[in-house]
PDB file of N, CA and C in Angstrom:
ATOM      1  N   UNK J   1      25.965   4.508  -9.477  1.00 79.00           N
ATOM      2  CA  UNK J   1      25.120   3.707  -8.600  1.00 79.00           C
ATOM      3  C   UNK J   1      24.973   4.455  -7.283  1.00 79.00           C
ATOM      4  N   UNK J   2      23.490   4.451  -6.763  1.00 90.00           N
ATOM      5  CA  UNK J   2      23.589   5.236  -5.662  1.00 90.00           C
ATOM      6  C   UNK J   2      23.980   3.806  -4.370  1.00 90.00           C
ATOM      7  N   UNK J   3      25.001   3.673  -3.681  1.00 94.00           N
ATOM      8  CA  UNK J   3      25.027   2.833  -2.826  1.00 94.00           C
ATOM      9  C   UNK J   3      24.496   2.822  -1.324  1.00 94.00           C
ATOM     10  N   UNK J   4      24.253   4.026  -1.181  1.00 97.00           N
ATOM     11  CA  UNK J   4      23.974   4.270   0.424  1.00 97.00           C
ATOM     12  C   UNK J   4      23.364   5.647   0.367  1.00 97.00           C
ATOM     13  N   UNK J   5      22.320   5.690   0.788  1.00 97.00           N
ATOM     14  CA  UNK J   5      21.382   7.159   1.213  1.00 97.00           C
ATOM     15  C   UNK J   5      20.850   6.912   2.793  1.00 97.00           C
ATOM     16  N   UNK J   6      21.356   8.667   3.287  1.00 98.00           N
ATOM     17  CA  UNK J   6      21.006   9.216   4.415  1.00 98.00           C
ATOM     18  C   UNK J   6      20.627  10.482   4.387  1.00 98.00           C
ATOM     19  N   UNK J   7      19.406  10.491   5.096  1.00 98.00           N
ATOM     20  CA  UNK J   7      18.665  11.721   4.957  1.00 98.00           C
ATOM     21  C   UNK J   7      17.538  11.636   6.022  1.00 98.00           C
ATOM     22  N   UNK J   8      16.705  12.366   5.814  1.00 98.00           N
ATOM     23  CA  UNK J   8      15.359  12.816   7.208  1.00 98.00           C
ATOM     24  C   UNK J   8      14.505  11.629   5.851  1.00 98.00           C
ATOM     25  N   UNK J   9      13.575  10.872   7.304  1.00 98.00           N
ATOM     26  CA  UNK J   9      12.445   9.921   6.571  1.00 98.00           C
ATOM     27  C   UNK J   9      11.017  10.838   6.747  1.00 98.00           C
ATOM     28  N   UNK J  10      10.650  11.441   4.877  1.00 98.00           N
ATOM     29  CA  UNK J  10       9.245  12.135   5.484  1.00 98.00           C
ATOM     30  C   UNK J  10       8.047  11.246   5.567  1.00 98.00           C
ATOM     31  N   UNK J  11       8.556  10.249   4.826  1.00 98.00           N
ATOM     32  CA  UNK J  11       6.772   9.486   4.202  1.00 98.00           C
ATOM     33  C   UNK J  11       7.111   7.547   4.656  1.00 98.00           C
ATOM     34  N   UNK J  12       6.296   6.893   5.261  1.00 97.00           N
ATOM     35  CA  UNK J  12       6.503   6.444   5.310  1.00 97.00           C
ATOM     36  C   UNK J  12       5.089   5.156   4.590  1.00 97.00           C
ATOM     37  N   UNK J  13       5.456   4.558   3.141  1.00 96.00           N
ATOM     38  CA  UNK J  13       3.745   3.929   2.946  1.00 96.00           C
ATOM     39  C   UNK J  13       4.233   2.268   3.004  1.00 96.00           C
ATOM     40  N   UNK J  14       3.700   1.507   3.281  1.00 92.00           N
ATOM     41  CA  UNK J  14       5.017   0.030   3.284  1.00 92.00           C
ATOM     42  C   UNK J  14       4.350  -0.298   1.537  1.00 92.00           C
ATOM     43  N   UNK J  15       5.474  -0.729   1.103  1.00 92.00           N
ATOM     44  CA  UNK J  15       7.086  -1.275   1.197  1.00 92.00           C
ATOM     45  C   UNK J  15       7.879   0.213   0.692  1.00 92.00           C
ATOM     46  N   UNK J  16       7.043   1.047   0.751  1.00 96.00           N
ATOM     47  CA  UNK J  16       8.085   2.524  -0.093  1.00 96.00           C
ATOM     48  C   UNK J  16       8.344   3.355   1.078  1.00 96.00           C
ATOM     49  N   UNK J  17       9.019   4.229   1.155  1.00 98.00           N
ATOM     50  CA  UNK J  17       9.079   5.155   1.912  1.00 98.00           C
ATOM     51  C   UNK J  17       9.648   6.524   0.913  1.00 98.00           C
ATOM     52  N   UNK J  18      10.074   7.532   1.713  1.00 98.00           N
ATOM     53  CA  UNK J  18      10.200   8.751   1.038  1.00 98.00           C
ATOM     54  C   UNK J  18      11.511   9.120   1.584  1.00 98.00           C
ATOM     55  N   UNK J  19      12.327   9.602   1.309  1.00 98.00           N
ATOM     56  CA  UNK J  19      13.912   9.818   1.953  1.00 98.00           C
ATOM     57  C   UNK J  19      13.950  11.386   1.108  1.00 98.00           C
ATOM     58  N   UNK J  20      14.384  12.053   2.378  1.00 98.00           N
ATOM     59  CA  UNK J  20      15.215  13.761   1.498  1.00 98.00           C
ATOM     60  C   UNK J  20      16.403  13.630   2.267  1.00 98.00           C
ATOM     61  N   UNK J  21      17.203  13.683   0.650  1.00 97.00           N
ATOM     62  CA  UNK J  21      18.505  13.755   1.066  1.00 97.00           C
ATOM     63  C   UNK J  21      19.274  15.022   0.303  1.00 97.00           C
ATOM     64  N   UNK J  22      20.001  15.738   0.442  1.00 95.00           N
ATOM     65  CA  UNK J  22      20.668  16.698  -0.693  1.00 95.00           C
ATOM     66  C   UNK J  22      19.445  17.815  -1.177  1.00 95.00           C
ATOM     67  N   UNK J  23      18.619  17.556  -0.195  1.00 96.00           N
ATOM     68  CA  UNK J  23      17.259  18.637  -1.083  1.00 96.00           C
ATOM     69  C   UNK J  23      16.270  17.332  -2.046  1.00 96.00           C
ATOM     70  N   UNK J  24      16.983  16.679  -2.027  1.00 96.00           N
ATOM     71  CA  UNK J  24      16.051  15.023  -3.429  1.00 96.00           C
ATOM     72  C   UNK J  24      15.102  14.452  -2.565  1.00 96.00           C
ATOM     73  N   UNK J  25      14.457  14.081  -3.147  1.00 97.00           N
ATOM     74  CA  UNK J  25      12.950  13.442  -1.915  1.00 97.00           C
ATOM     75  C   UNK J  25      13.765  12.379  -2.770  1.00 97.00           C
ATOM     76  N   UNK J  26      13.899  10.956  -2.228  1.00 97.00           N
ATOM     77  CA  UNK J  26      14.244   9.639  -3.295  1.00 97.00           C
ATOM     78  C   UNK J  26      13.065   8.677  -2.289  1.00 97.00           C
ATOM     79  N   UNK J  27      12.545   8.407  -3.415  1.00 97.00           N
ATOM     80  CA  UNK J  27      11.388   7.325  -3.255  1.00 97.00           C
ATOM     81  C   UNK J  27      12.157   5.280  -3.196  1.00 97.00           C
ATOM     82  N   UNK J  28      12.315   4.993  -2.384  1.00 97.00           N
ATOM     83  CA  UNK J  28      13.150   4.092  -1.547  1.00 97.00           C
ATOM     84  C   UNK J  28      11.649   2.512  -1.147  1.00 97.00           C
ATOM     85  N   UNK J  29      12.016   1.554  -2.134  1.00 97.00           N
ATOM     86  CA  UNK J  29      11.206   0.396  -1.904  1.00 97.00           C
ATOM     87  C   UNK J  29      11.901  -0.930  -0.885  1.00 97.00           C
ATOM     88  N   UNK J  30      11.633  -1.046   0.473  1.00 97.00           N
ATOM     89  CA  UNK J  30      12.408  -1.477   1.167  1.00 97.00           C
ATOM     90  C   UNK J  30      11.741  -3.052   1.744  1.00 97.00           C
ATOM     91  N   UNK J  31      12.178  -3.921   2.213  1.00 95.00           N
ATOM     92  CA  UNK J  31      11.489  -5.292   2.693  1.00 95.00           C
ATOM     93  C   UNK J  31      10.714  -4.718   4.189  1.00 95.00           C
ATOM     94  N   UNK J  32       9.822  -5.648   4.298  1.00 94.00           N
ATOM     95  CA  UNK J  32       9.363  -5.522   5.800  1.00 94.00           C
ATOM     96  C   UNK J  32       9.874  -5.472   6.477  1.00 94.00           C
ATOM     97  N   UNK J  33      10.857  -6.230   7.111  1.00 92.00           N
ATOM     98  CA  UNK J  33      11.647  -6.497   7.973  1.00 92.00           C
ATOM     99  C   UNK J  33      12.439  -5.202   8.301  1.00 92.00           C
ATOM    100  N   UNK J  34      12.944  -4.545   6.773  1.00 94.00           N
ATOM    101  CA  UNK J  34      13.510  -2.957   7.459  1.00 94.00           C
ATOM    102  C   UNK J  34      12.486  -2.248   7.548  1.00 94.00           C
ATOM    103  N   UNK J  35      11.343  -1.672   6.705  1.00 95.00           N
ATOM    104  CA  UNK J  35      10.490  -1.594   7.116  1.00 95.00           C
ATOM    105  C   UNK J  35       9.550  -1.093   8.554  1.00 95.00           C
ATOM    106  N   UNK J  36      10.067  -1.879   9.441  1.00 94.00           N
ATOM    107  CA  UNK J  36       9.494  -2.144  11.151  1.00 94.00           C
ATOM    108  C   UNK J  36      10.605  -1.314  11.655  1.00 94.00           C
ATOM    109  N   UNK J  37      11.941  -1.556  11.417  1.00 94.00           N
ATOM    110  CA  UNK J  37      13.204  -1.252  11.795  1.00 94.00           C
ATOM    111  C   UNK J  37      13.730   0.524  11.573  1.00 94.00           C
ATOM    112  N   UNK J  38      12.387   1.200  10.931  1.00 96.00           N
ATOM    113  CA  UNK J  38      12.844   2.101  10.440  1.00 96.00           C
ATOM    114  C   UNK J  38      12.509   3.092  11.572  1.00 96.00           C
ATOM    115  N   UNK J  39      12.837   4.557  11.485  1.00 97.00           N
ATOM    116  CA  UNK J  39      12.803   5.477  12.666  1.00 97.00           C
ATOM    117  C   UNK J  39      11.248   6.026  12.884  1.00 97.00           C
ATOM    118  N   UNK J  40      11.110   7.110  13.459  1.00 97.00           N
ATOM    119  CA  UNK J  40       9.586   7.878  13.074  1.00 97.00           C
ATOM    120  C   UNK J  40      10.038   8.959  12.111  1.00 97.00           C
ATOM    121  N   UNK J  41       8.937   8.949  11.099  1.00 97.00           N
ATOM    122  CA  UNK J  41       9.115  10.071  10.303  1.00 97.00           C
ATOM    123  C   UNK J  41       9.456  11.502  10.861  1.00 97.00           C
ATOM    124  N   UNK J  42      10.066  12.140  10.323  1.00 97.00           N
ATOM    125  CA  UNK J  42      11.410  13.404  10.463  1.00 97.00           C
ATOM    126  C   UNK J  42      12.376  12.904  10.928  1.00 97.00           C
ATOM    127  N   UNK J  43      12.960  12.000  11.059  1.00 98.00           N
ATOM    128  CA  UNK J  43      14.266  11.139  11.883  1.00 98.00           C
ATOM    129  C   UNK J  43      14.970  11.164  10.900  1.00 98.00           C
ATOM    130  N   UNK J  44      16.313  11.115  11.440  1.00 98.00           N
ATOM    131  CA  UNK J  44      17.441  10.280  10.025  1.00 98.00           C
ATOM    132  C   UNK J  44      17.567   8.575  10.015  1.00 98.00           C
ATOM    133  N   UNK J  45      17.657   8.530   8.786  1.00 98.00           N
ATOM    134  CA  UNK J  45      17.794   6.879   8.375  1.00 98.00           C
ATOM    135  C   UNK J  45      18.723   6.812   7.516  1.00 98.00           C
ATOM    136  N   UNK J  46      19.397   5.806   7.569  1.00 98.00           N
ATOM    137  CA  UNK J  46      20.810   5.408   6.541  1.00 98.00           C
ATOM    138  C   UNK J  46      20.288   4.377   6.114  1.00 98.00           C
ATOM    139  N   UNK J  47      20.205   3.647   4.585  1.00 98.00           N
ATOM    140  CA  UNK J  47      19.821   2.864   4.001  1.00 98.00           C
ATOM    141  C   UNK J  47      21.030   2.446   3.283  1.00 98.00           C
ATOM    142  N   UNK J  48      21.491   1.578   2.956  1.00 97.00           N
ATOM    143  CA  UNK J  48      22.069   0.564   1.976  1.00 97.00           C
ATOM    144  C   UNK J  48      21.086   0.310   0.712  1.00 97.00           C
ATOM    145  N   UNK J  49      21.725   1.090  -0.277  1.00 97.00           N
ATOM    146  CA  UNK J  49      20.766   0.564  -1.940  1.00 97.00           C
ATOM    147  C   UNK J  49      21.322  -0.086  -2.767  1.00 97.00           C
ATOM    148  N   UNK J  50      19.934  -0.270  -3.671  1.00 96.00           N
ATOM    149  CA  UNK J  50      20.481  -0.730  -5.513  1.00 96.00           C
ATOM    150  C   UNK J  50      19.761  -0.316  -6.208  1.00 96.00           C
ATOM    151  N   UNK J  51      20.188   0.649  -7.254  1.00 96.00           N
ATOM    152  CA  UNK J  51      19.404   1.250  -8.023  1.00 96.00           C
ATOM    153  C   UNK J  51      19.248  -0.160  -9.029  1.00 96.00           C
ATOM    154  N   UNK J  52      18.398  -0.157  -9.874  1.00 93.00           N
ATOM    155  CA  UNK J  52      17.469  -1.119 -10.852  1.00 93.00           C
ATOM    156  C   UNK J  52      17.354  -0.122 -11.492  1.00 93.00           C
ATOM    157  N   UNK J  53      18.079   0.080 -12.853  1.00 93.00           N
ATOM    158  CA  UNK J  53      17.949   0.324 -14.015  1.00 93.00           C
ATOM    159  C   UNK J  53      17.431   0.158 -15.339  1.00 93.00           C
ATOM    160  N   UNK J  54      16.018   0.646 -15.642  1.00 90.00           N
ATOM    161  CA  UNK J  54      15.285  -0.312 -16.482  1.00 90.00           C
ATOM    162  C   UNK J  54      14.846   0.556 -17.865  1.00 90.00           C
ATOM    163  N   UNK J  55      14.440  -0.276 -18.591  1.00 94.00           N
ATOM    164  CA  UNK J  55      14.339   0.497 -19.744  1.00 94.00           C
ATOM    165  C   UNK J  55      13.002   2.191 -20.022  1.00 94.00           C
ATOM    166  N   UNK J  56      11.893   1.147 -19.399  1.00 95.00           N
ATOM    167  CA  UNK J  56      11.024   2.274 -18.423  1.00 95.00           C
ATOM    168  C   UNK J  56      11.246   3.038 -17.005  1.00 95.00           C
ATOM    169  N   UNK J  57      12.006   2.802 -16.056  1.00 93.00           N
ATOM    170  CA  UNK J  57      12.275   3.165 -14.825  1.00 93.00           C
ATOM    171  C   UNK J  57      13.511   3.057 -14.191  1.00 93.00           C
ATOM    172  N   UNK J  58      13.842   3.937 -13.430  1.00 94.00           N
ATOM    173  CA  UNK J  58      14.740   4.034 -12.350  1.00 94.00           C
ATOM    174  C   UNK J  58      14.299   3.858 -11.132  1.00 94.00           C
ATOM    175  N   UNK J  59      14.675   2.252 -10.520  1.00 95.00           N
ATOM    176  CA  UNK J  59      13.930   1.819  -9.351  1.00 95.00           C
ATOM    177  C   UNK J  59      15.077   1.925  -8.001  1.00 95.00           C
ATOM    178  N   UNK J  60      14.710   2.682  -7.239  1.00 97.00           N
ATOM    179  CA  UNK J  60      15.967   2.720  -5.656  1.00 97.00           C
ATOM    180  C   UNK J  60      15.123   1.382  -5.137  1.00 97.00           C
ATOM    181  N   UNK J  61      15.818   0.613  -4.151  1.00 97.00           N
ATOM    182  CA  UNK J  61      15.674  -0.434  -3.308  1.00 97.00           C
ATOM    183  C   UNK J  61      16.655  -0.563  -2.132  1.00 97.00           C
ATOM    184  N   UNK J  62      16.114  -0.037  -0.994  1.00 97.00           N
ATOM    185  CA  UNK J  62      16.919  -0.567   0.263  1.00 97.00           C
ATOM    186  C   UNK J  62      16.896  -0.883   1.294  1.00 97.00           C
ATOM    187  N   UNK J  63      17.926  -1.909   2.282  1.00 96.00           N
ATOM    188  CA  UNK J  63      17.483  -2.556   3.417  1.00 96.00           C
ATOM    189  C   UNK J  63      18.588  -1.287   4.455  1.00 96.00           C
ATOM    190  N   UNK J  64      18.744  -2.720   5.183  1.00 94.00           N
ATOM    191  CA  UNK J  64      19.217  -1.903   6.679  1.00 94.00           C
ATOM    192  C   UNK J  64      20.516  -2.363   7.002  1.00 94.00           C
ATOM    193  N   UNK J  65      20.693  -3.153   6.318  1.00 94.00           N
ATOM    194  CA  UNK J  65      22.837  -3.540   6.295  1.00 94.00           C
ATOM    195  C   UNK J  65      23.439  -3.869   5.496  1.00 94.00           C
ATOM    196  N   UNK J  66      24.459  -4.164   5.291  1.00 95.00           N
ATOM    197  CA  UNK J  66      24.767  -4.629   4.267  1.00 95.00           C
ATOM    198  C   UNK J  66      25.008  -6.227   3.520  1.00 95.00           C
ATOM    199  N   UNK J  67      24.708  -6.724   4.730  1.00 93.00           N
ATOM    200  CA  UNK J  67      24.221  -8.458   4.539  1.00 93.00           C
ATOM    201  C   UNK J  67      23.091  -8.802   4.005  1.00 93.00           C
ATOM    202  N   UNK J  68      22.147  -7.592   4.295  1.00 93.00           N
ATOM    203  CA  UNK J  68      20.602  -7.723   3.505  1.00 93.00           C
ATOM    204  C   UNK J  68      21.195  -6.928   1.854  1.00 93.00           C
ATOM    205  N   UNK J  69      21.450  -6.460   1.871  1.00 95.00           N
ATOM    206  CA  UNK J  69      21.699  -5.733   0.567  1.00 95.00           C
ATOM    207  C   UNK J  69      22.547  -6.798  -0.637  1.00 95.00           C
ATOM    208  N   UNK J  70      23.780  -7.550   0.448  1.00 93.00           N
ATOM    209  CA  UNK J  70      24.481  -8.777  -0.583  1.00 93.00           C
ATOM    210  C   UNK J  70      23.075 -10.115  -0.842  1.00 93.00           C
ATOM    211  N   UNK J  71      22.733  -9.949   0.122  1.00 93.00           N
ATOM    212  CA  UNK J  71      21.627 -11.434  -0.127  1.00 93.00           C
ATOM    213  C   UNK J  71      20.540 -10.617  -1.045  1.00 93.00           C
ATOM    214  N   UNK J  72      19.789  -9.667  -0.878  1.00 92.00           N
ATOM    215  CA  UNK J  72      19.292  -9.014  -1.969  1.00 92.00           C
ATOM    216  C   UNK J  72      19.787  -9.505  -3.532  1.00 92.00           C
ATOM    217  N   UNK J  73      21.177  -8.847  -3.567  1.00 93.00           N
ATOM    218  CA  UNK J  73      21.792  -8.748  -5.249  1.00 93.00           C
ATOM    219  C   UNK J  73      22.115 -10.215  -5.386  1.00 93.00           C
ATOM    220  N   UNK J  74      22.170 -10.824  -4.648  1.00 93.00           N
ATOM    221  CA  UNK J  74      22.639 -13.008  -4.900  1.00 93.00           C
ATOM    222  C   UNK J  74      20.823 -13.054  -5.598  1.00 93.00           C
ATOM    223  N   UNK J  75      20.192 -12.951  -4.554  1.00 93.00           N
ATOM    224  CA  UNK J  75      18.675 -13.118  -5.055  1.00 93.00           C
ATOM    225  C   UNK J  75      18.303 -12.871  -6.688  1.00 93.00           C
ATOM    226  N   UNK J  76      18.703 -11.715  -6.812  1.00 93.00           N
ATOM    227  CA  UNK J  76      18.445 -11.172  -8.003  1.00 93.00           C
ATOM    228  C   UNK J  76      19.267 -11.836  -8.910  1.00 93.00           C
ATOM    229  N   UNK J  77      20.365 -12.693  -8.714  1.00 93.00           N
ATOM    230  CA  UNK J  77      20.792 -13.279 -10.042  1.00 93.00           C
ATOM    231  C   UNK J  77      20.267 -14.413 -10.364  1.00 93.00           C
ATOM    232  N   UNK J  78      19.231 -14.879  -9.821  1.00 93.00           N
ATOM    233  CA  UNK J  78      18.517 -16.100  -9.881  1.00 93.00           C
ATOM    234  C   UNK J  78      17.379 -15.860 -10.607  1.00 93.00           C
ATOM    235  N   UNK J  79      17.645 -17.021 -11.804  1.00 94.00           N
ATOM    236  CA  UNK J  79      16.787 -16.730 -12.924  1.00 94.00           C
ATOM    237  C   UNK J  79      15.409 -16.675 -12.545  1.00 94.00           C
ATOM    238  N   UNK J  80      14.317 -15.929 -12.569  1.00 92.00           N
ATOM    239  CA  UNK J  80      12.764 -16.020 -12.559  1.00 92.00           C
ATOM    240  C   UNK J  80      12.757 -15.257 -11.203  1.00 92.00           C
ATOM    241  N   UNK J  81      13.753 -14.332 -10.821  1.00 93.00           N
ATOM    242  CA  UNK J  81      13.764 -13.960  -9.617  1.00 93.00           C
ATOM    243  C   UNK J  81      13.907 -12.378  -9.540  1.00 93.00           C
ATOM    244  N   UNK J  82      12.725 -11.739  -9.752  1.00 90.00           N
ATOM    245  CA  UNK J  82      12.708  -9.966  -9.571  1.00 90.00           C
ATOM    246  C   UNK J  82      12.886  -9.495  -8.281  1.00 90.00           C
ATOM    247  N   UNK J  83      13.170  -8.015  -8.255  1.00 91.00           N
ATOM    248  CA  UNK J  83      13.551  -6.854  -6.893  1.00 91.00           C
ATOM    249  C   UNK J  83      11.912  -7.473  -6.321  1.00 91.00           C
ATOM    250  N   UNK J  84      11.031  -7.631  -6.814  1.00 90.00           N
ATOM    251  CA  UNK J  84       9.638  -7.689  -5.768  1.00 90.00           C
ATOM    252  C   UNK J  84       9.456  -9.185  -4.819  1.00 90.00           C
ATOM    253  N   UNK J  85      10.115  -9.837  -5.595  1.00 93.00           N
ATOM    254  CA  UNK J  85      10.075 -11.289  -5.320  1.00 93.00           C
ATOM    255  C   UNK J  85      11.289 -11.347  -4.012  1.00 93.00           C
ATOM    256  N   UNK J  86      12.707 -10.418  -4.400  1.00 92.00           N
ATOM    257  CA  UNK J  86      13.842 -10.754  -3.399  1.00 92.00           C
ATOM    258  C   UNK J  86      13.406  -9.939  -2.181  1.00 92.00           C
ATOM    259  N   UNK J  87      12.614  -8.687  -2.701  1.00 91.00           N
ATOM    260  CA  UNK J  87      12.037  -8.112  -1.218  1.00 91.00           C
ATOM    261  C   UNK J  87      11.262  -8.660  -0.008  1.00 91.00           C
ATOM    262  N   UNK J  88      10.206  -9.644  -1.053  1.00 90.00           N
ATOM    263  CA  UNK J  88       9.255 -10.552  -0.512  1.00 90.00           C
ATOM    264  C   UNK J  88      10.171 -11.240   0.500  1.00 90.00           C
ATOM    265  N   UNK J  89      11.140 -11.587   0.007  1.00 91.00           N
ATOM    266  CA  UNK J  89      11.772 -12.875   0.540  1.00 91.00           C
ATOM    267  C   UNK J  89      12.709 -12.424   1.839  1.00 91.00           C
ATOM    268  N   UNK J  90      13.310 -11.402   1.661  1.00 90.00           N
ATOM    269  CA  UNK J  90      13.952 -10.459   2.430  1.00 90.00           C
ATOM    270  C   UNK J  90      12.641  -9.936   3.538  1.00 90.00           C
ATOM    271  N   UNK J  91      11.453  -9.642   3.450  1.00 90.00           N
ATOM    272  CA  UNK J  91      10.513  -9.450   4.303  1.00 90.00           C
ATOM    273  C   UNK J  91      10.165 -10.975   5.330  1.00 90.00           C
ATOM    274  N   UNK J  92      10.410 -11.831   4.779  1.00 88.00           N
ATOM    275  CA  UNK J  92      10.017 -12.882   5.768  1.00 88.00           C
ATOM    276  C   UNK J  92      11.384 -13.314   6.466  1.00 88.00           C
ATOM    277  N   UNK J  93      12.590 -13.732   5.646  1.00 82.00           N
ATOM    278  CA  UNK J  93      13.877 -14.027   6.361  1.00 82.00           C
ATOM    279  C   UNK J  93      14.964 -12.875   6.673  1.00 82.00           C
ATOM    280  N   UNK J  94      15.580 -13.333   7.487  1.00 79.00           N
ATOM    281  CA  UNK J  94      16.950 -12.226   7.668  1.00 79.00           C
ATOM    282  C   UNK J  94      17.917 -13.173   6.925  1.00 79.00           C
ATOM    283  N   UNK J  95      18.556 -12.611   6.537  1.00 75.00           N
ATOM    284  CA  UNK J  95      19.883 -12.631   5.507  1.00 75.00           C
ATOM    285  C   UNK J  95      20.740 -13.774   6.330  1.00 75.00           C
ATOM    286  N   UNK J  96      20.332 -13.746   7.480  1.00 80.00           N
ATOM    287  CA  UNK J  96      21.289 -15.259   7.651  1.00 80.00           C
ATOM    288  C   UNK J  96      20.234 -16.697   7.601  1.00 80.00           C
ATOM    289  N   UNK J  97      19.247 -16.355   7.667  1.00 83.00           N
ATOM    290  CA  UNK J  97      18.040 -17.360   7.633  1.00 83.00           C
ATOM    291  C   UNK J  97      18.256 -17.968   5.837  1.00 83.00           C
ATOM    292  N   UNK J  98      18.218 -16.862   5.156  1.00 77.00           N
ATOM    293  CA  UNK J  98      18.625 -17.558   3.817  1.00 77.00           C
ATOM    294  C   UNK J  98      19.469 -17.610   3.465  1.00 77.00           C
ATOM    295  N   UNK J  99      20.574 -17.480   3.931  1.00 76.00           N
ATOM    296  CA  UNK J  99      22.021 -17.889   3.772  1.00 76.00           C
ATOM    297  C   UNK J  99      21.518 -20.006   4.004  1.00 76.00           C
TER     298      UNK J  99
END
């Protein structure tokens, strides 16, 4: 599991961004809220992830602490409830708002 990536931010398109880390460009789908929070491209950024492991894809997803990242993975165990839907949701509240 990749848990945490830091690296220079080259690309920034919302909700994805582009992260090189190790020489790896990792393509990184993040909520609005981090999103706004993020640096100017060539900067370093530290992200908190979850890779999504799927039968077609390997999806990275990450916020900006690690309170967004636990309310993220709670989200996701809720039945009828996908990474696009907990991002959504993570884009309008902060992690103590839906607490």
């Amino acid at each position: 599991m990749i848990g945490r990536l830091t690296g220079v931010l080259l690309e920034k398109n919302p909700p994805q961004i582009l992260v090189e880390a190790g020489g790896l460009g990792y393509e990184v789908e993040v909520p609005m809220s981090t999103f706004y929070n993020l640096p100017a491209t060539g900067e370093r950024v530290t992200l908190y992830t979850h890779l999504l492991v799927r039968e077609d894809a390997h999806l990275l997803y990450g916020v900006g602490t690690q309170p967004e990242r636990r309310a993220f993975r709670q989200l996701l165990k809720i039945t009828g409830v996908g990474a696009p839907t907990a991002l959504a949701e993570l884009s309008g509240l902060s992690d103590a708002e839906l607490a």
